[in-house]
Structure formats: C-alpha cells, structure tokens
mmCIF file of C-alpha atoms in Angstrom:
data_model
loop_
_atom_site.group_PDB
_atom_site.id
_atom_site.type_symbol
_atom_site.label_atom_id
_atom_site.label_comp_id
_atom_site.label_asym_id
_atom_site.label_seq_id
_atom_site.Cartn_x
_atom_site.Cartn_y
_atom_site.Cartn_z
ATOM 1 C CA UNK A 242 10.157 -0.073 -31.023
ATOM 2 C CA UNK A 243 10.242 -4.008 -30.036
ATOM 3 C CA UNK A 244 7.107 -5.800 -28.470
ATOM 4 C CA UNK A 245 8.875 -5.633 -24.907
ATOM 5 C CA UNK A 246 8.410 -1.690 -25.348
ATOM 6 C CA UNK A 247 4.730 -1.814 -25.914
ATOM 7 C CA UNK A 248 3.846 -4.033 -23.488
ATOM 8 C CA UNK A 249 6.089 -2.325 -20.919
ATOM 9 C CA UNK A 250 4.168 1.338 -22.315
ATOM 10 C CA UNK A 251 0.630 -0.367 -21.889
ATOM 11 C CA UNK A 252 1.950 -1.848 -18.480
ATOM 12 C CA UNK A 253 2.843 1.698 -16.987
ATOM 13 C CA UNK A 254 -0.720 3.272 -18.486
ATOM 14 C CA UNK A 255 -2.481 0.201 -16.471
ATOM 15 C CA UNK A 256 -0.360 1.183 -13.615
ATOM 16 C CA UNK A 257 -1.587 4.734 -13.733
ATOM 17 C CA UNK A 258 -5.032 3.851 -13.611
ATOM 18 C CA UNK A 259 -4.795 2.472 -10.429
ATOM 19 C CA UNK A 260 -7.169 4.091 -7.946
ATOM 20 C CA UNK A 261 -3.870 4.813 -5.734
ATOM 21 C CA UNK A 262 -2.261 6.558 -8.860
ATOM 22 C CA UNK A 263 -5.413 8.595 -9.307
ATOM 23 C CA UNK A 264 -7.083 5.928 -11.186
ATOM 24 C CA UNK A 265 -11.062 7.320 -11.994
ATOM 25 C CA UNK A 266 -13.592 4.201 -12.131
ATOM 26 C CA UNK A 267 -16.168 6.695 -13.639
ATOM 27 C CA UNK A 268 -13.611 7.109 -16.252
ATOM 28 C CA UNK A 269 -11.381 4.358 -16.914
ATOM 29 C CA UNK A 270 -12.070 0.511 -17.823
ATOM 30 C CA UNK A 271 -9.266 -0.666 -16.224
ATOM 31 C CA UNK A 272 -9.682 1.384 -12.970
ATOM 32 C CA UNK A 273 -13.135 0.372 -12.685
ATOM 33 C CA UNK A 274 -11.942 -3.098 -13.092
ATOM 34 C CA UNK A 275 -9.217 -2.764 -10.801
ATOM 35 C CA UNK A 276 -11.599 -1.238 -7.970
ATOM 36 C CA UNK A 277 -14.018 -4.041 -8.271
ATOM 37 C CA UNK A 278 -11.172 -6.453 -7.440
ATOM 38 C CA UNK A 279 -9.853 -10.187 -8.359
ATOM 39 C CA UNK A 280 -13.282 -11.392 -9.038
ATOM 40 C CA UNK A 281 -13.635 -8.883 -11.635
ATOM 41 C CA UNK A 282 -10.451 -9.003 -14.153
ATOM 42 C CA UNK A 283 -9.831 -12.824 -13.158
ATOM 43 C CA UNK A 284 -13.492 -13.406 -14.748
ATOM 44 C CA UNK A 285 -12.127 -11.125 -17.824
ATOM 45 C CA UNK A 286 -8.975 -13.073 -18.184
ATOM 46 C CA UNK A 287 -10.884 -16.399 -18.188
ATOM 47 C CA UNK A 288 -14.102 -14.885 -20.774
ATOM 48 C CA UNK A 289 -11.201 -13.746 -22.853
ATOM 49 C CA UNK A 290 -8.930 -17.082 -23.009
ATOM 50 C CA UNK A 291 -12.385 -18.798 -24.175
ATOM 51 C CA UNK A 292 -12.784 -16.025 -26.900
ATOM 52 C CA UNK A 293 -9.627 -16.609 -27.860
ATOM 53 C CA UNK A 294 -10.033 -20.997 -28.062
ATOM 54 C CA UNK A 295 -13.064 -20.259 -30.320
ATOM 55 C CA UNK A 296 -11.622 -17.959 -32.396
ATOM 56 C CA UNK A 297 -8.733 -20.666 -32.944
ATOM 57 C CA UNK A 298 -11.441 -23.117 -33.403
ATOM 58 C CA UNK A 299 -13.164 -20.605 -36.155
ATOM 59 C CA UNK A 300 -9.712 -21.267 -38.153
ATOM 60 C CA UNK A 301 -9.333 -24.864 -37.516
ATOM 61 C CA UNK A 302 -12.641 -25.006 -38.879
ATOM 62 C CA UNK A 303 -13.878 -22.156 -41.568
ATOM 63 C CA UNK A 304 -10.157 -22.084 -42.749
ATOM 64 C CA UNK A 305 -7.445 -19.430 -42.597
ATOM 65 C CA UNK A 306 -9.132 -16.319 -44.287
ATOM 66 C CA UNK A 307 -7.581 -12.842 -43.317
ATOM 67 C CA UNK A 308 -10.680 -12.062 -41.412
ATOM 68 C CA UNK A 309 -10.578 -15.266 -38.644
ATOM 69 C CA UNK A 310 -7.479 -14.668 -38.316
ATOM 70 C CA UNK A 311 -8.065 -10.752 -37.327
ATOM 71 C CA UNK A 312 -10.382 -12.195 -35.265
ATOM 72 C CA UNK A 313 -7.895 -14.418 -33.198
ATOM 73 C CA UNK A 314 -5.295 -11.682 -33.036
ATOM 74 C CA UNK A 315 -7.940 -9.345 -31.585
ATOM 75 C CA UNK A 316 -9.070 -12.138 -29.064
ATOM 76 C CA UNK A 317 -4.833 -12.697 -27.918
ATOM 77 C CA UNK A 318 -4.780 -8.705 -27.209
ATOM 78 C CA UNK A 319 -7.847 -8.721 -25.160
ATOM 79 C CA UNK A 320 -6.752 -11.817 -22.881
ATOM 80 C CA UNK A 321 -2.832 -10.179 -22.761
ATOM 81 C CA UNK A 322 -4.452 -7.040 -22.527
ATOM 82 C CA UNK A 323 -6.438 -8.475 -19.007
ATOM 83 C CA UNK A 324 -3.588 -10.339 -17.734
ATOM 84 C CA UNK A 325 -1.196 -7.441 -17.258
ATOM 85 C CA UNK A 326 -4.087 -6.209 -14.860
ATOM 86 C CA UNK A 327 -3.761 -9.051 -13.189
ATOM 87 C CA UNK A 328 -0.032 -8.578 -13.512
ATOM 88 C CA UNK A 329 -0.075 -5.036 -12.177
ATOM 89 C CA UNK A 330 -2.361 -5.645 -9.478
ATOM 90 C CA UNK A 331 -0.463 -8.158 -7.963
ATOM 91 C CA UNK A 332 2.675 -6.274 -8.291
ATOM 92 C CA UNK A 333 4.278 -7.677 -12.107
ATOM 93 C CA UNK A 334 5.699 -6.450 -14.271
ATOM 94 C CA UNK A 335 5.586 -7.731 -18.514
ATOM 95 C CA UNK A 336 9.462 -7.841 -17.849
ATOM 96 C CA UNK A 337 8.830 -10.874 -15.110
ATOM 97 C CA UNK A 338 6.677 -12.726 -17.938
ATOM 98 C CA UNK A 339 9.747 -12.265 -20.361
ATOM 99 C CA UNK A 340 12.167 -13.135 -17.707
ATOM 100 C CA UNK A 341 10.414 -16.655 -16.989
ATOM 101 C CA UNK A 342 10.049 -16.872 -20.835
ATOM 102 C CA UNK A 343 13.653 -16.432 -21.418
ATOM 103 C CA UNK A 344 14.496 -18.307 -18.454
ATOM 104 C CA UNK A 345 12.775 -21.609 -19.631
ATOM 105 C CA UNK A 346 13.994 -20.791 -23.433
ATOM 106 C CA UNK A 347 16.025 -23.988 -24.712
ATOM 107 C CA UNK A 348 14.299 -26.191 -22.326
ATOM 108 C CA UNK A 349 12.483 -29.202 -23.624
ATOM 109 C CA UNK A 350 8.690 -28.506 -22.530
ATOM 110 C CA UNK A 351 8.011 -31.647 -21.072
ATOM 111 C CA UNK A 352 11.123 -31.700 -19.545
ATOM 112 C CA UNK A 353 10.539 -28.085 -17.910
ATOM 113 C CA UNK A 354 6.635 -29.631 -16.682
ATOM 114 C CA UNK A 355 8.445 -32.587 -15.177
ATOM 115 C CA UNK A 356 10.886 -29.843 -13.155
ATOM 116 C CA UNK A 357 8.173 -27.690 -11.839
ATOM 117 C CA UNK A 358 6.553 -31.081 -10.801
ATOM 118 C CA UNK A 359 9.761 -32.077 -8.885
ATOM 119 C CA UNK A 360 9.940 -28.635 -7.015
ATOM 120 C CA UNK A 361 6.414 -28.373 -6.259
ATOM 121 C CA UNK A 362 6.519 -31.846 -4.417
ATOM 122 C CA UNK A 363 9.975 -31.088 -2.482
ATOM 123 C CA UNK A 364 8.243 -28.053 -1.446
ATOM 124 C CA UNK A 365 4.942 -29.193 -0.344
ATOM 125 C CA UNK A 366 7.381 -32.087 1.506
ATOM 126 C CA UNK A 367 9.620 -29.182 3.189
ATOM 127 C CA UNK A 368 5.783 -27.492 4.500
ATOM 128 C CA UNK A 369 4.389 -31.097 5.651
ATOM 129 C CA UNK A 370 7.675 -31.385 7.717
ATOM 130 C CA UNK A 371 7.833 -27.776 9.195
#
C-alpha cells in the first residue's frame, strides 16, 4: 500500500459523501461541509494551514519531542485532509496533485516560480489583446 493509494481511497470516500452520491449532512462531516459550500471548507483549509504553522512553530521553539511532532503530523492530515474536499468539489483528483508534483520534479524552485510568472503574464497579454 503506497501513500498514492490512501489518498486516492480517502479521495473516493470524500467523493461518496457528496450530496449527489447520497451524501447525508445529518450524518457526514464532509457532506455537511460540502453542502454548505466554498465558504465553508475554504475557511477549513485556511484554519487548518494556520494549525499547522503553529504547530511547526511549537518545534522551532519547545524543541523536537515525539509529542510536537505528533502534533504537526496531525495538523498536515487535517489541512490535506480539507484540501481534497476542495479537490473533489471542484472536480480533482489526488492523482492531478501528484501529476503537477511529478511534473515540476527536477526543476529548480525558483526557476519553476520564474516560469509560472512568464506564462501568467503572456496570458494575461493574450486576454488584454482579445
């Protein structure tokens, strides 16, 4: 069983709790979250990724014991955990995540920034012009 697998399991429970798929809000977190919209898991996503800075600043600062670190991993589920909502509900799959991943693997970083930079400008130019 490899990461991909788990993510792509969790993925197609998500997907099932879609209100479409049957998907109860009475009964199910994510359908309830999924019901109430953007607004709703967008907010989760973004409490979560602030979770998860403070739990890396509990390390930087109270050292690396077994139980901050816990506490990080826990945090990095819960924001992955409300970005494959966001992923489903906009029609995404984990796989696309890994794709871009693997797509931008052996590219310099900055260099990669300084691409997307590039394209985003020759794209807004291409709009101004249409």
């Amino acid at each position: 069983m490899t990461s991909n697998d788990s993510l792509a399991r969790l993925a197609q429970v998500i997907e099932s709790r879609k209100i479409q798929n049957g998907g109860d809000p009475d009964k199910s977190y994510v359908a309830r979250l999924l019901h109430k919209g953007p607004d709703a898991f967008l907010k989760k996503i973004g409490e979560e990724a602030t979770e998860t800075v403070m739990a890396a600043k509990d390390l930087d600062h109270g050292g690396h014991t077994a139980e901050l670190k816990l506490k990080l991993v826990g945090e990095v589920a819960d924001l992955w955990f409300h970005s494959l909502i966001a992923l489903s509900h906009y029609g995404l799959q984990p796989a696309d995540v890994m794709a871009e991943l693997e797509r931008r693997e052996g590219t310099s970083g900055i260099e990669e920034k300084a691409l997307r930079k590039v394209v985003a400008r020759e794209l807004s130019e291409k709009q101004a012009d249409a």
